[in-house]
Short mmCIF file of C-alpha atoms in Angstrom, two decimals:
data_model
loop_
_atom_site.label_atom_id
_atom_site.label_comp_id
_atom_site.label_asym_id
_atom_site.label_seq_id
_atom_site.Cartn_x
_atom_site.Cartn_y
_atom_site.Cartn_z
CA UNK A 30 0.00 0.00 0.00
CA UNK A 31 1.12 3.54 -0.67
CA UNK A 32 1.09 4.46 3.00
CA UNK A 33 3.66 1.85 3.98
CA UNK A 34 6.82 3.81 2.97
CA UNK A 35 5.35 6.93 4.56
CA UNK A 36 4.62 5.08 7.76
CA UNK A 37 8.11 3.60 7.87
CA UNK A 38 9.73 6.97 7.26
CA UNK A 39 7.52 8.60 9.87
CA UNK A 40 8.43 6.05 12.51
CA UNK A 41 12.13 6.42 11.74
CA UNK A 42 11.85 10.16 12.22
CA UNK A 43 10.51 9.88 15.77
CA UNK A 44 11.99 6.59 16.97
CA UNK A 45 15.78 6.29 17.03
CA UNK A 46 15.46 3.03 18.94
CA UNK A 47 13.11 1.61 16.33
CA UNK A 48 15.52 2.78 13.64
CA UNK A 49 18.30 0.78 15.23
CA UNK A 50 16.15 -2.35 15.21
CA UNK A 51 14.81 -2.24 11.64
CA UNK A 52 18.07 -1.38 9.99
CA UNK A 53 17.28 -2.82 6.56
CA UNK A 54 14.51 -0.24 6.12
CA UNK A 55 15.79 2.79 7.91
CA UNK A 56 19.43 2.78 6.85
CA UNK A 57 20.94 1.95 10.22
CA UNK A 58 23.80 -0.51 10.58
CA UNK A 59 22.60 -4.00 9.69
CA UNK A 60 22.73 -6.53 12.52
CA UNK A 61 23.54 -9.24 9.96
CA UNK A 62 26.37 -7.29 8.37
CA UNK A 63 27.89 -5.98 11.58
CA UNK A 64 26.52 -7.47 14.80
CA UNK A 65 29.18 -5.83 16.93
CA UNK A 66 28.50 -2.40 15.50
CA UNK A 67 24.75 -2.84 15.95
CA UNK A 68 25.20 -3.99 19.53
CA UNK A 69 27.27 -0.91 20.26
CA UNK A 70 24.58 1.32 18.77
CA UNK A 71 21.83 -0.30 20.83
CA UNK A 72 23.98 -0.06 23.95
CA UNK A 73 24.58 3.62 23.34
CA UNK A 74 20.86 4.26 22.87
CA UNK A 75 19.96 2.63 26.18
CA UNK A 76 22.87 3.34 28.52
CA UNK A 77 21.66 5.71 31.19
CA UNK A 78 18.29 6.23 29.48
CA UNK A 79 15.58 7.83 31.62
CA UNK A 80 11.97 6.70 31.44
CA UNK A 81 9.20 5.08 33.46
CA UNK A 82 9.02 1.67 35.03
CA UNK A 83 5.71 -0.03 34.24
CA UNK A 84 3.93 -3.25 35.18
CA UNK A 85 1.95 -4.92 32.41
CA UNK A 86 -0.92 -7.26 33.27
CA UNK A 87 -2.15 -9.49 30.44
CA UNK A 88 -5.52 -11.19 30.69
CA UNK A 89 -5.92 -14.65 29.10
CA UNK A 90 -9.00 -16.50 27.87
CA UNK A 91 -7.82 -20.07 27.58
CA UNK A 92 -11.03 -21.60 28.89
CA UNK A 93 -14.67 -20.58 28.74
CA UNK A 94 -17.38 -22.09 30.90
CA UNK A 95 -20.78 -21.50 32.36
CA UNK A 96 -21.06 -20.05 35.82
CA UNK A 97 -22.25 -22.88 38.02
CA UNK A 98 -25.73 -22.84 39.49
CA UNK A 99 -25.74 -20.90 42.72
CA UNK A 100 -28.07 -21.21 45.67
CA UNK A 101 -28.28 -17.42 45.79
CA UNK A 102 -31.46 -16.16 44.18
CA UNK A 103 -31.25 -14.34 40.84
CA UNK A 104 -27.73 -15.42 39.93
CA UNK A 105 -27.95 -16.08 36.21
CA UNK A 106 -25.98 -18.64 34.29
CA UNK A 107 -23.58 -16.46 32.30
CA UNK A 108 -20.79 -17.19 29.88
CA UNK A 109 -17.60 -15.78 31.25
CA UNK A 110 -14.05 -15.86 29.97
CA UNK A 111 -11.40 -17.37 32.18
CA UNK A 112 -8.74 -14.70 32.14
CA UNK A 113 -6.21 -16.63 34.22
CA UNK A 114 -3.19 -18.03 32.42
CA UNK A 115 -2.24 -21.69 32.64
CA UNK A 116 0.43 -22.82 35.04
CA UNK A 117 2.92 -23.08 32.18
CA UNK A 118 2.53 -19.50 30.97
CA UNK A 119 3.80 -16.24 32.38
CA UNK A 120 6.18 -15.95 35.29
CA UNK A 121 6.06 -16.59 38.99
CA UNK A 122 5.15 -12.98 39.66
CA UNK A 123 1.89 -13.59 37.84
CA UNK A 124 0.85 -16.71 39.72
CA UNK A 125 0.23 -17.87 43.21
CA UNK A 126 0.86 -21.47 44.22
CA UNK A 127 1.68 -24.00 41.52
CA UNK A 128 -1.32 -24.77 39.37
CA UNK A 129 -3.24 -21.63 40.25
CA UNK A 130 -4.29 -19.28 37.52
CA UNK A 131 -3.50 -15.61 37.25
CA UNK A 132 -2.44 -12.88 34.85
CA UNK A 133 0.82 -12.72 32.98
CA UNK A 134 2.86 -9.98 34.63
CA UNK A 135 5.77 -8.29 32.88
CA UNK A 136 8.10 -5.49 33.86
CA UNK A 137 8.46 -2.79 31.22
CA UNK A 138 10.32 0.43 30.43
CA UNK A 139 8.58 3.38 28.80
CA UNK A 140 10.65 5.83 26.78
CA UNK A 141 9.74 9.53 26.77
CA UNK A 142 8.09 9.13 23.33
CA UNK A 143 5.69 6.45 24.63
CA UNK A 144 7.44 3.36 23.25
CA UNK A 145 7.29 0.52 25.76
CA UNK A 146 9.89 -2.27 25.98
CA UNK A 147 9.95 -5.32 28.24
CA UNK A 148 12.64 -5.39 30.94
CA UNK A 149 14.67 -8.50 31.67
CA UNK A 150 17.46 -9.20 34.15
CA UNK A 151 16.24 -7.06 37.04
CA UNK A 152 18.46 -7.14 40.09
CA UNK A 153 17.13 -9.11 43.07
CA UNK A 154 14.87 -6.85 45.07
CA UNK A 155 14.46 -4.16 42.40
CA UNK A 156 11.05 -5.48 41.37
CA UNK A 157 9.88 -5.22 44.98
CA UNK A 158 11.18 -1.68 45.36
CA UNK A 159 9.70 -0.34 42.13
CA UNK A 160 6.08 0.56 41.52
CA UNK A 161 4.44 1.03 38.15
CA UNK A 162 4.79 4.66 37.17
CA UNK A 163 8.15 5.26 38.87
CA UNK A 164 10.67 7.39 36.99
CA UNK A 165 13.86 5.37 36.58
CA UNK A 166 17.29 5.50 34.98
CA UNK A 167 18.62 2.40 33.24
CA UNK A 168 22.12 1.25 34.22
CA UNK A 169 24.91 1.97 31.75
CA UNK A 170 25.22 -1.79 31.17
CA UNK A 171 21.68 -2.03 29.75
CA UNK A 172 21.40 -3.54 26.29
CA UNK A 173 18.58 -4.14 23.86
CA UNK A 174 17.51 -7.30 22.05
CA UNK A 175 14.52 -6.78 19.77
CA UNK A 176 11.80 -5.26 21.93
CA UNK A 177 13.40 -6.19 25.25
CA UNK A 178 15.79 -4.33 27.52
CA UNK A 179 18.22 -6.39 29.58
CA UNK A 180 19.72 -4.68 32.62
CA UNK A 181 21.94 -7.70 33.42
CA UNK A 182 21.22 -7.67 37.14
CA UNK A 183 22.51 -4.12 37.61
CA UNK A 184 20.57 -1.83 39.96
CA UNK A 185 17.97 0.51 38.47
CA UNK A 186 18.84 4.15 39.06
CA UNK A 187 16.60 6.95 40.31
CA UNK A 188 16.28 10.41 38.81
CA UNK A 189 17.84 13.31 40.74
CA UNK A 190 15.74 14.51 43.69
CA UNK A 191 13.37 11.54 43.37
CA UNK A 192 13.81 10.69 47.05
CA UNK A 193 11.85 7.84 48.57
CA UNK A 194 8.98 8.36 46.11
CA UNK A 195 11.30 7.51 43.19
CA UNK A 196 9.67 10.12 40.98
CA UNK A 197 6.33 8.36 41.35
CA UNK A 198 3.33 9.87 39.55
CA UNK A 199 0.16 8.28 40.86
CA UNK A 200 -2.93 8.15 38.69
CA UNK A 201 -5.97 10.04 39.93
CA UNK A 202 -9.54 8.77 39.71
CA UNK A 203 -11.26 12.14 39.70
CA UNK A 204 -11.79 14.90 37.15
CA UNK A 205 -11.96 14.74 33.36
CA UNK A 206 -9.91 12.08 31.55
CA UNK A 207 -9.63 12.25 27.78
CA UNK A 208 -9.59 8.91 25.95
CA UNK A 209 -8.84 8.00 22.33
CA UNK A 210 -9.90 4.68 20.80
CA UNK A 211 -7.49 3.45 18.12
CA UNK A 212 -8.49 1.34 15.12
CA UNK A 213 -5.61 -0.44 13.42
CA UNK A 214 -5.23 -1.30 9.71
CA UNK A 215 -2.23 -3.37 8.59
CA UNK A 216 -0.47 -3.46 5.25
CA UNK A 217 -2.21 -6.79 4.54
CA UNK A 218 -5.67 -5.30 5.06
CA UNK A 219 -6.15 -6.91 8.47
CA UNK A 220 -8.00 -4.46 10.64
CA UNK A 221 -9.98 -3.92 13.79
CA UNK A 222 -13.43 -5.34 13.03
CA UNK A 223 -15.37 -2.37 14.41
CA UNK A 224 -15.60 0.73 12.26
CA UNK A 225 -14.62 4.11 13.69
CA UNK A 226 -18.30 4.95 14.10
CA UNK A 227 -18.97 1.70 15.97
CA UNK A 228 -15.97 2.17 18.27
CA UNK A 229 -17.26 5.62 19.12
CA UNK A 230 -20.55 4.05 20.17
CA UNK A 231 -18.94 1.24 22.17
CA UNK A 232 -16.57 3.52 24.11
CA UNK A 233 -18.55 6.74 24.51
CA UNK A 234 -22.10 6.82 23.23
CA UNK A 235 -24.18 3.63 23.47
CA UNK A 236 -26.31 2.58 26.44
CA UNK A 237 -23.56 1.18 28.69
CA UNK A 238 -19.91 1.90 27.98
CA UNK A 239 -16.59 3.05 29.43
CA UNK A 240 -17.59 6.71 29.68
CA UNK A 241 -21.12 6.30 31.01
CA UNK A 242 -20.28 3.57 33.50
CA UNK A 243 -17.32 5.40 35.07
CA UNK A 244 -19.50 8.51 35.32
CA UNK A 245 -22.31 6.54 36.98
CA UNK A 246 -20.07 4.53 39.32
CA UNK A 247 -18.16 7.62 40.47
CA UNK A 248 -21.28 9.79 40.79
CA UNK A 249 -19.86 12.27 38.29
CA UNK A 250 -16.43 12.47 39.96
CA UNK A 251 -14.60 10.73 37.09
CA UNK A 252 -15.61 11.75 33.58
CA UNK A 253 -14.26 9.95 30.53
CA UNK A 254 -14.49 12.41 27.65
CA UNK A 255 -13.44 12.75 24.03
CA UNK A 256 -10.48 15.03 23.33
CA UNK A 257 -10.95 17.87 20.84
CA UNK A 258 -10.99 16.77 17.20
CA UNK A 259 -7.49 16.98 15.73
CA UNK A 260 -6.25 17.00 12.14
CA UNK A 261 -3.60 14.52 11.06
CA UNK A 262 -0.51 15.81 9.33
CA UNK A 263 -0.24 12.60 7.32
CA UNK A 264 -3.47 10.71 6.64
CA UNK A 265 -1.48 7.89 5.05
CA UNK A 266 -0.24 7.12 8.57
CA UNK A 267 -3.23 8.09 10.72
CA UNK A 268 -6.65 9.57 10.14
CA UNK A 269 -7.89 12.73 11.83
CA UNK A 270 -9.01 12.21 15.42
CA UNK A 271 -12.78 12.64 15.27
CA UNK A 272 -15.14 12.06 18.20
CA UNK A 273 -12.43 10.31 20.20
CA UNK A 274 -11.46 7.77 17.51
CA UNK A 275 -8.43 7.52 15.19
CA UNK A 276 -7.49 4.93 12.56
CA UNK A 277 -3.78 4.11 12.34
CA UNK A 278 -2.13 2.38 9.36
CA UNK A 279 0.96 0.28 10.10
CA UNK A 280 3.43 -1.55 7.90
CA UNK A 281 2.85 -5.00 9.38
CA UNK A 282 0.73 -8.06 8.76
CA UNK A 283 -1.06 -10.16 11.34
CA UNK A 284 1.06 -13.30 11.15
CA UNK A 285 2.88 -15.54 13.58
CA UNK A 286 5.71 -13.01 13.75
CA UNK A 287 3.44 -9.97 14.18
CA UNK A 288 4.39 -9.52 17.80
CA UNK A 289 1.99 -7.19 19.56
CA UNK A 290 4.93 -5.56 21.35
CA UNK A 291 6.36 -4.44 18.00
CA UNK A 292 2.94 -3.48 16.65
CA UNK A 293 2.21 -1.52 19.81
CA UNK A 294 5.27 0.68 19.37
CA UNK A 295 4.63 1.14 15.65
CA UNK A 296 1.16 2.46 16.49
CA UNK A 297 2.64 4.82 19.06
CA UNK A 298 5.21 6.15 16.61
CA UNK A 299 2.60 6.57 13.89
CA UNK A 300 0.49 8.70 16.24
CA UNK A 301 3.50 10.81 17.24
CA UNK A 302 4.44 11.38 13.61
CA UNK A 303 0.99 12.09 12.18
CA UNK A 304 0.09 14.60 14.87
CA UNK A 305 3.51 16.14 15.45
CA UNK A 306 3.69 15.29 19.16
CA UNK A 307 6.49 13.94 21.32
CA UNK A 308 4.22 11.28 22.87
CA UNK A 309 0.55 10.24 22.61
CA UNK A 310 -0.14 11.72 26.05
CA UNK A 311 0.31 15.15 24.46
CA UNK A 312 -3.06 14.41 22.81
CA UNK A 313 -5.06 12.56 25.46
CA UNK A 314 -4.78 11.04 28.93
CA UNK A 315 -5.49 7.48 27.80
CA UNK A 316 -5.34 5.48 24.58
CA UNK A 317 -7.15 2.21 23.87
CA UNK A 318 -5.34 0.26 21.14
CA UNK A 319 -7.92 -2.02 19.50
CA UNK A 320 -5.77 -4.51 17.61
CA UNK A 321 -6.88 -6.83 14.80
CA UNK A 322 -7.85 -10.36 15.75
CA UNK A 323 -5.09 -12.97 16.28
CA UNK A 324 -2.53 -10.30 17.15
CA UNK A 325 -1.78 -11.76 20.58
CA UNK A 326 -2.90 -14.70 22.67
CA UNK A 327 -4.62 -12.78 25.44
CA UNK A 328 -7.89 -10.88 25.33
CA UNK A 329 -6.49 -7.58 26.61
CA UNK A 330 -3.75 -6.01 28.66
CA UNK A 331 -2.85 -2.70 30.24
CA UNK A 332 -0.11 -0.94 32.12
CA UNK A 333 -0.65 -0.03 35.75
CA UNK A 334 -0.63 3.68 36.55
CA UNK A 335 -0.20 4.54 32.88
CA UNK A 336 -2.01 5.64 29.71
CA UNK A 337 -2.13 2.60 27.41
CA UNK A 338 -4.45 -0.40 27.23
CA UNK A 339 -4.64 -2.95 24.40
CA UNK A 340 -7.45 -5.25 23.32
CA UNK A 341 -7.86 -8.13 20.94
CA UNK A 342 -10.40 -6.87 18.41
CA UNK A 343 -13.95 -7.19 19.78
CA UNK A 344 -12.81 -7.07 23.41
CA UNK A 345 -12.42 -3.33 22.84
CA UNK A 346 -16.24 -3.21 22.59
CA UNK A 347 -17.11 -4.90 25.88
CA UNK A 348 -17.83 -2.63 28.82
CA UNK A 349 -16.37 -4.98 31.44
CA UNK A 350 -13.05 -5.22 29.58
CA UNK A 351 -13.01 -1.46 29.06
CA UNK A 352 -13.52 -0.63 32.74
CA UNK A 353 -11.14 -3.39 33.82
CA UNK A 354 -8.20 -2.37 31.61
CA UNK A 355 -8.59 1.39 32.01
CA UNK A 356 -8.96 0.58 35.71
CA UNK A 357 -5.40 -0.78 35.59
CA UNK A 358 -4.29 2.52 34.01
CA UNK A 359 -5.90 4.20 37.03
CA UNK A 360 -3.89 1.94 39.35
CA UNK A 361 -6.66 -0.50 40.26
CA UNK A 362 -5.43 -4.06 40.69
CA UNK A 363 -7.31 -7.32 40.25
CA UNK A 364 -10.11 -8.37 42.58
CA UNK A 365 -9.60 -11.95 43.64
CA UNK A 366 -11.45 -14.44 45.79
CA UNK A 367 -9.76 -17.40 47.39
CA UNK A 368 -7.11 -18.71 45.01
CA UNK A 369 -8.72 -17.14 41.92
CA UNK A 370 -6.97 -13.98 40.75
CA UNK A 371 -10.21 -12.69 39.18
CA UNK A 372 -12.62 -14.53 41.44
CA UNK A 373 -14.52 -11.55 42.90
CA UNK A 374 -17.44 -11.16 40.51
CA UNK A 375 -19.12 -8.42 42.51
CA UNK A 376 -17.21 -5.77 40.54
CA UNK A 377 -15.35 -4.95 37.34
CA UNK A 378 -11.80 -5.79 38.48
CA UNK A 379 -12.62 -9.50 38.59
CA UNK A 380 -13.58 -11.45 35.47
CA UNK A 381 -14.49 -9.71 32.22
CA UNK A 382 -17.36 -10.84 30.00
CA UNK A 383 -17.71 -11.02 26.22
CA UNK A 384 -20.94 -9.01 26.25
CA UNK A 385 -21.59 -5.54 24.91
CA UNK A 386 -23.62 -3.64 27.48
CA UNK A 387 -23.52 -6.02 30.41
CA UNK A 388 -22.90 -6.67 33.20
CA UNK A 389 -23.89 -3.29 34.63
CA UNK A 390 -21.78 -3.10 37.78
CA UNK A 391 -19.11 -1.03 39.47
CA UNK A 392 -16.33 -2.00 41.91
CA UNK A 393 -16.01 -3.82 45.20
CA UNK A 394 -15.55 -2.02 48.51
CA UNK A 395 -11.73 -2.14 48.43
CA UNK A 396 -11.50 -0.59 44.94
CA UNK A 397 -14.22 1.92 45.77
CA UNK A 398 -12.30 3.00 48.86
CA UNK A 399 -9.14 3.39 46.78
CA UNK A 400 -10.99 5.56 44.27
CA UNK A 401 -11.69 8.25 46.85
CA UNK A 402 -15.16 8.85 45.36
CA UNK A 403 -16.96 8.18 48.64
CA UNK A 404 -14.55 9.68 51.19
CA UNK A 405 -17.16 11.99 52.73
CA UNK A 406 -19.43 9.05 53.55
CA UNK A 407 -16.80 6.59 54.69
CA UNK A 408 -15.68 5.51 58.14
CA UNK A 409 -12.28 4.23 59.30
CA UNK A 410 -11.98 2.10 62.41
CA UNK A 411 -8.54 1.38 63.89
CA UNK A 412 -8.82 -1.40 66.48
CA UNK A 413 -5.43 -0.43 67.93
CA UNK A 414 -6.52 3.10 68.76
CA UNK A 415 -10.28 2.77 68.85
CA UNK A 416 -10.63 -0.17 71.23
CA UNK A 417 -14.25 -0.81 72.01
CA UNK A 418 -15.57 1.50 69.31
CA UNK A 419 -18.09 -0.05 66.93
CA UNK A 420 -20.29 1.15 64.13
CA UNK A 421 -23.98 0.43 64.53
CA UNK A 422 -26.24 1.82 61.86
CA UNK A 423 -27.35 1.62 58.28
CA UNK A 424 -24.89 0.92 55.47
CA UNK A 425 -26.03 2.23 52.10
CA UNK A 426 -25.17 0.76 48.72
CA UNK A 427 -22.73 2.77 46.61
CA UNK A 428 -25.43 3.55 44.04
CA UNK A 429 -27.31 5.31 46.87
CA UNK A 430 -24.36 7.57 47.68
CA UNK A 431 -25.95 10.72 46.27
CA UNK A 432 -29.49 10.07 47.53
CA UNK A 433 -28.52 8.91 51.04
CA UNK A 434 -28.57 11.26 54.07
CA UNK A 435 -25.64 13.62 54.53
CA UNK A 436 -24.32 11.65 57.53
CA UNK A 437 -24.84 8.25 55.88
CA UNK A 438 -22.07 5.65 55.55
CA UNK A 439 -21.44 3.67 52.38
CA UNK A 440 -17.97 2.28 53.14
CA UNK A 441 -16.14 1.16 56.28
CA UNK A 442 -12.42 0.45 56.47
CA UNK A 443 -11.25 -1.77 59.30
CA UNK A 444 -7.53 -1.20 59.64
CA UNK A 445 -5.23 -4.11 60.34
CA UNK A 446 -1.72 -4.42 61.73
CA UNK A 447 -1.03 -7.12 59.12
CA UNK A 448 -0.87 -4.55 56.32
CA UNK A 449 -4.08 -5.72 54.64
CA UNK A 450 -7.02 -3.57 55.63
CA UNK A 451 -10.60 -4.84 55.41
CA UNK A 452 -13.28 -2.93 53.52
CA UNK A 453 -16.99 -3.36 54.19
CA UNK A 454 -19.74 -2.34 51.81
CA UNK A 455 -23.32 -3.19 50.90
CA UNK A 456 -23.37 -4.62 47.38
CA UNK A 457 -26.73 -3.11 46.47
CA UNK A 458 -28.08 -4.52 43.23
CA UNK A 459 -29.57 -1.39 41.71
CA UNK A 460 -28.84 1.45 39.32
CA UNK A 461 -25.20 1.53 38.21
CA UNK A 462 -24.63 -1.78 40.04
CA UNK A 463 -27.85 -3.54 38.99
CA UNK A 464 -25.99 -6.27 37.12
CA UNK A 465 -23.50 -7.28 39.80
CA UNK A 466 -22.81 -10.93 39.05
CA UNK A 467 -22.14 -12.14 42.57
CA UNK A 468 -23.69 -11.60 46.00
CA UNK A 469 -26.12 -8.84 45.13
CA UNK A 470 -27.84 -7.12 48.08
CA UNK A 471 -25.39 -8.50 50.62
CA UNK A 472 -22.82 -6.91 52.88
CA UNK A 473 -19.41 -7.92 51.56
CA UNK A 474 -15.98 -7.72 53.18
CA UNK A 475 -12.99 -7.31 50.83
#
């Protein structure tokens, strides 16, 4: 296609690291002709590089099954996707005991232009000290192999004046957040199934979607909105951004070697080039990359405390996947139950469902407390300092937050010396939470 050379040239212009990798196209030193020279170039590009440490959580759908009959009244039999990965996939950080299921968890490094590379060879203890979103400096020994950075066990550096916070920039769950949905068209005519108009409906405008559900769950404290329309400087690479949607053309086919990590960075560079920005976050707070089918083995993934989420084709349309993955961007972790990483089906940070406008539900008490949306109607009890103090009274469901009395309580936090606090809430099955899949109209402790 005619846009392919333009796309390649555009990516080379904004991505020196990509230029070093695809040398046969961009005129860099060929790794086949001169491996040593190429290795030196990659080392020079990475040594001492400053960026952000990220944690990527990938959801898998290796099994599908019907929810078992439940003695609780009004629990429907629903098809749900098992997002946990098998015991043989992912790494130990993404699983509990042997045989349990859980997400694939990867460490990653984000460059200032938005490209994201996996990190390997972290020093013992570094992964425990780092949180997703920390500003970091790679060691001078860092090298690059394809889309991966290897730090060879050397300590990760901290930016000047980072202090104990390590340059941490925590996501906020209040205010207006601009979101762009991204359709992808490859050079082999593979594309996101949904049209731009349909994606607009699924993300912003139909009955139940990312924007409307976050607005309802937060009681207007978090508003997902479309950024202003923006003209593309090169429509061969990316369309204009209209009503929160852009179509990006990339020089890649969906084949066995079409690694989503490479495709992800090509999309990022295409956006930077077409709109003349240094990073996609110059345009919007969050981007949803809706990739063509068969691009990767999971159903979706996102980066904690970050701006990017990715979906396999139609999963970009499903409200539960949307809230779940953007929830990771907003620093919400998974909601488990027992040994199941996604087992809490009372809210959106558990399992996701391959359904358009259902289930209509929000978040469990722990995630709701973290959001800060209900702080004025919440109560904290510290048994160490409040010995003998109890709460006796009505507990309102989160959907009743606005309509409940001014002195009402919707959340209770019971602090613990073990480091894991307990959160108590009434899982009212009404309004924005009318479709909660599990334990509707019960008091739940998370």
